[in-house]
CSV table of C-alpha atoms in Angstrom, one decimal:
chain,number,residue,atom,x,y,z
A,1,ASP,CA,-0.1,-0.1,0.0
A,2,GLU,CA,1.5,3.2,-1.1
A,3,LYS,CA,-0.1,5.5,1.6
A,4,SER,CA,1.9,3.2,4.7
A,5,ILE,CA,5.5,3.6,3.2
A,6,PRO,CA,7.2,6.5,4.6
A,7,ARG,CA,8.2,9.4,2.2
A,8,THR,CA,10.6,12.0,2.4
A,9,LEU,CA,9.7,15.2,2.5
A,10,ASP,CA,10.4,17.7,-0.4
A,11,PHE,CA,11.6,20.9,0.8
A,12,SER,CA,13.3,22.0,-2.6
A,13,LYS,CA,9.7,25.0,-3.0
A,14,ARG,CA,10.6,26.3,0.7
A,15,ASP,CA,14.1,26.3,0.0
A,16,ALA,CA,13.8,28.0,-3.1
A,17,ALA,CA,11.4,30.6,-1.4
A,18,ASP,CA,14.0,31.3,1.4
A,19,SER,CA,16.7,31.9,-1.4
A,20,VAL,CA,14.5,35.0,-2.3
A,21,VAL,CA,16.4,37.8,-0.6
A,22,PRO,CA,14.3,41.0,-1.0
A,23,SER,CA,15.6,44.1,-3.2
A,24,GLU,CA,17.7,46.2,-1.2
A,25,GLU,CA,16.0,49.1,-2.8
A,26,LYS,CA,12.5,47.6,-1.2
A,27,ASP,CA,14.1,47.1,1.9
A,28,ILE,CA,16.5,49.2,2.7
A,29,PHE,CA,13.5,52.0,4.3
A,30,SER,CA,12.4,49.0,6.2
A,31,ARG,CA,15.6,48.2,7.5
A,32,LEU,CA,15.8,51.7,8.6
A,33,ASN,CA,13.4,50.9,11.0
A,34,ASP,CA,15.6,47.7,12.2
A,35,PRO,CA,15.9,47.2,15.9
A,36,ASP,CA,18.8,46.6,15.8
A,37,SER,CA,21.6,49.9,15.6
A,38,LYS,CA,24.3,48.1,13.6
A,39,VAL,CA,21.3,47.4,10.8
A,40,SER,CA,19.4,50.7,10.8
A,41,SER,CA,23.1,52.2,10.7
A,42,LYS,CA,24.2,50.4,7.8
A,43,ALA,CA,20.8,51.0,5.8
A,44,ALA,CA,21.7,54.4,6.1
A,45,GLU,CA,24.8,54.4,5.4
A,46,SER,CA,24.2,53.4,1.9
A,47,LEU,CA,20.9,54.8,1.5
A,48,VAL,CA,23.2,58.2,1.6
A,49,ASN,CA,26.1,56.5,-0.6
A,50,ASN,CA,23.1,55.9,-3.0
A,51,TYR,CA,21.0,58.8,-2.5
A,52,GLY,CA,19.9,59.1,-6.0
A,53,GLU,CA,18.7,55.7,-6.7
A,54,TYR,CA,16.3,55.9,-4.1
A,55,GLU,CA,15.5,59.4,-4.4
A,56,LYS,CA,12.0,59.6,-5.3
A,57,ASP,CA,10.9,57.3,-2.6
A,58,VAL,CA,12.7,59.3,-0.2
A,59,PRO,CA,9.4,62.3,0.5
A,60,SER,CA,6.8,59.2,1.0
A,61,ASN,CA,9.5,57.9,3.4
A,62,LEU,CA,10.4,61.3,5.4
A,63,GLY,CA,8.5,60.0,8.6
A,64,VAL,CA,11.0,56.7,8.8
A,65,ILE,CA,14.3,58.4,8.1
A,66,PHE,CA,13.5,61.0,10.8
A,67,SER,CA,12.3,58.9,13.5
A,68,SER,CA,14.9,56.0,13.1
A,69,GLN,CA,17.4,58.6,12.7
A,70,ALA,CA,16.7,60.2,15.4
A,71,ALA,CA,16.7,56.9,17.5
A,72,LEU,CA,20.0,55.9,16.4
A,73,PHE,CA,21.4,59.9,17.0
A,74,CYS,CA,20.7,59.1,21.3
A,75,SER,CA,23.5,56.3,20.3
A,76,ASN,CA,26.8,56.2,22.4
A,77,ASN,CA,28.4,54.8,19.1
A,78,GLU,CA,29.7,58.0,17.5
A,79,ASN,CA,30.1,56.0,14.4
A,80,ILE,CA,26.2,54.9,14.4
A,81,LYS,CA,25.0,59.2,15.2
A,82,MET,CA,27.3,60.0,12.6
A,83,LYS,CA,25.8,58.6,10.2
A,84,ALA,CA,22.4,59.8,11.2
A,85,GLU,CA,22.9,63.2,10.9
A,86,GLU,CA,24.4,62.7,7.8
A,87,LEU,CA,21.2,61.0,6.1
A,88,ILE,CA,19.4,63.5,7.9
A,89,ASP,CA,21.5,66.0,6.9
A,90,LYS,CA,20.7,64.8,3.5
A,91,CYS,CA,17.0,65.2,3.9
A,92,VAL,CA,17.2,68.6,5.0
A,93,ASN,CA,19.7,69.8,2.1
A,94,ASN,CA,18.0,67.8,-0.8
A,95,VAL,CA,14.0,67.4,-0.1
A,96,LYS,CA,12.1,70.4,-0.5
A,97,ALA,CA,11.5,72.0,3.6
A,98,SER,CA,7.6,72.4,3.4
A,99,LEU,CA,7.7,68.3,3.3
A,100,VAL,CA,10.4,67.7,5.5
A,101,VAL,CA,8.8,70.2,8.6
A,102,LYS,CA,5.8,67.7,9.2
A,103,PRO,CA,8.9,64.6,10.3
A,104,ILE,CA,11.4,67.0,12.2
A,105,CYS,CA,8.7,68.2,14.7
A,106,SER,CA,7.3,64.9,14.8
A,107,SER,CA,10.3,63.4,15.6
A,108,ILE,CA,11.1,65.9,17.9
A,109,THR,CA,8.1,65.3,19.9
A,110,SER,CA,9.7,61.7,20.5
A,111,SER,CA,13.5,61.9,20.5
A,112,ASN,CA,15.5,62.4,24.2
A,113,VAL,CA,17.4,65.5,24.6
A,114,ARG,CA,19.9,64.6,22.6
A,115,SER,CA,18.3,64.4,19.2
A,116,LYS,CA,15.5,67.2,19.9
A,117,LEU,CA,19.0,69.8,20.3
A,118,MET,CA,20.1,68.2,16.6
A,119,LEU,CA,17.0,67.5,15.2
A,120,LEU,CA,16.1,71.5,16.6
A,121,ASP,CA,19.0,72.9,14.8
A,122,LYS,CA,17.7,71.3,11.8
A,123,LEU,CA,14.2,72.8,11.9
A,124,ASN,CA,15.5,76.1,12.9
A,125,ARG,CA,17.6,75.8,9.3
A,126,ILE,CA,14.7,75.3,7.8
A,127,LEU,CA,12.0,77.4,8.9
A,128,PRO,CA,12.9,80.5,6.5
A,129,GLN,CA,12.5,78.1,3.3
A,130,VAL,CA,8.8,76.8,5.1
A,131,ALA,CA,8.1,79.9,5.4
A,132,GLU,CA,8.4,80.6,1.7
A,133,GLU,CA,6.9,78.0,0.5
A,134,ASN,CA,4.0,76.6,2.6
A,135,PRO,CA,3.7,79.5,5.8
A,136,VAL,CA,0.3,77.9,7.4
A,137,LEU,CA,3.0,75.0,8.5
A,138,LEU,CA,4.5,76.9,10.9
A,139,SER,CA,1.4,77.5,12.6
A,140,LYS,CA,0.3,73.2,11.8
A,141,HIS,CA,4.0,71.9,12.8
A,142,VAL,CA,6.5,74.3,14.2
A,143,LEU,CA,4.5,76.0,16.9
A,144,PRO,CA,2.9,73.5,18.9
A,145,VAL,CA,5.8,71.6,19.3
A,146,VAL,CA,7.7,74.9,20.0
A,147,TYR,CA,5.4,75.9,22.5
A,148,ALA,CA,5.3,72.4,24.5
A,149,LEU,CA,8.8,72.7,24.5
A,150,LEU,CA,8.9,76.0,26.3
A,151,ASP,CA,7.7,73.5,29.3
A,152,ASP,CA,11.3,71.6,28.8
A,153,LYS,CA,12.9,71.7,31.9
A,154,SER,CA,16.6,71.1,29.8
A,155,LYS,CA,17.6,74.6,29.8
A,156,TYR,CA,19.4,73.5,26.4
A,157,ILE,CA,16.3,72.5,25.1
A,158,LYS,CA,15.2,76.5,26.3
A,159,LYS,CA,18.2,77.8,24.0
A,160,LYS,CA,17.4,75.8,20.6
A,161,THR,CA,12.9,76.8,21.4
A,162,GLU,CA,14.3,80.2,22.5
A,163,ASP,CA,16.4,79.9,19.4
A,164,ILE,CA,13.3,79.4,16.8
A,165,VAL,CA,10.5,81.7,18.4
A,166,LEU,CA,13.3,84.5,17.2
A,167,THR,CA,14.2,83.1,13.6
A,168,LEU,CA,9.4,82.6,13.7
A,169,TYR,CA,9.3,86.1,15.4
A,170,GLY,CA,11.8,87.7,11.9
A,171,LEU,CA,10.0,85.6,9.7
A,172,ILE,CA,5.2,85.8,10.8
A,173,GLY,CA,5.5,88.7,13.7
A,174,SER,CA,3.0,88.9,15.8
A,175,ALA,CA,1.5,86.1,14.1
A,176,LEU,CA,3.2,84.4,16.9
A,177,ILE,CA,1.3,85.6,19.4
A,178,GLU,CA,-1.3,85.0,18.0
A,179,PHE,CA,-1.0,81.8,17.7
A,180,SER,CA,0.0,81.3,21.3
A,181,PRO,CA,-1.8,79.0,23.4
A,182,SER,CA,-3.3,80.9,26.0
A,183,ASN,CA,-1.5,79.9,29.5
A,184,LYS,CA,1.8,80.2,27.4
């Protein structure tokens, strides 16, 4: 009887499926979020070095890029921190400021002091371009973050926030006060 004869299992289909490695292009943005900082850092380095290949996909992945790199920037490993900031700089320098402002603001609200300081510098740098491209984004994304940071305990965060307030005042004048929460 054929049914009672044990057969060897055929793993050829499974082995073929396992040998298919996702292409780097499709996988690079998901690797940025890898919990292993070395994998994420390597993906950031690859993205920086091959930016032209991924340039059209970067704007739709800015949230992933900024949140993952802000987390990496907290690392004690200087090489990992350097790669994280390099990718953030690449995005800030090559993507329209009006597209970058929301991911920066979101990352600021969920970062530690070290990352916040770096991100606040980047934010302050792009504010004039944001005001020129789409000034509504200042009141929609930047001002809520700035007003929340006024209560921060870190004197360094407060100093960076003051710098941003001065930049904003130079850009939008008294509208800065108009959009402030009543308790500020």
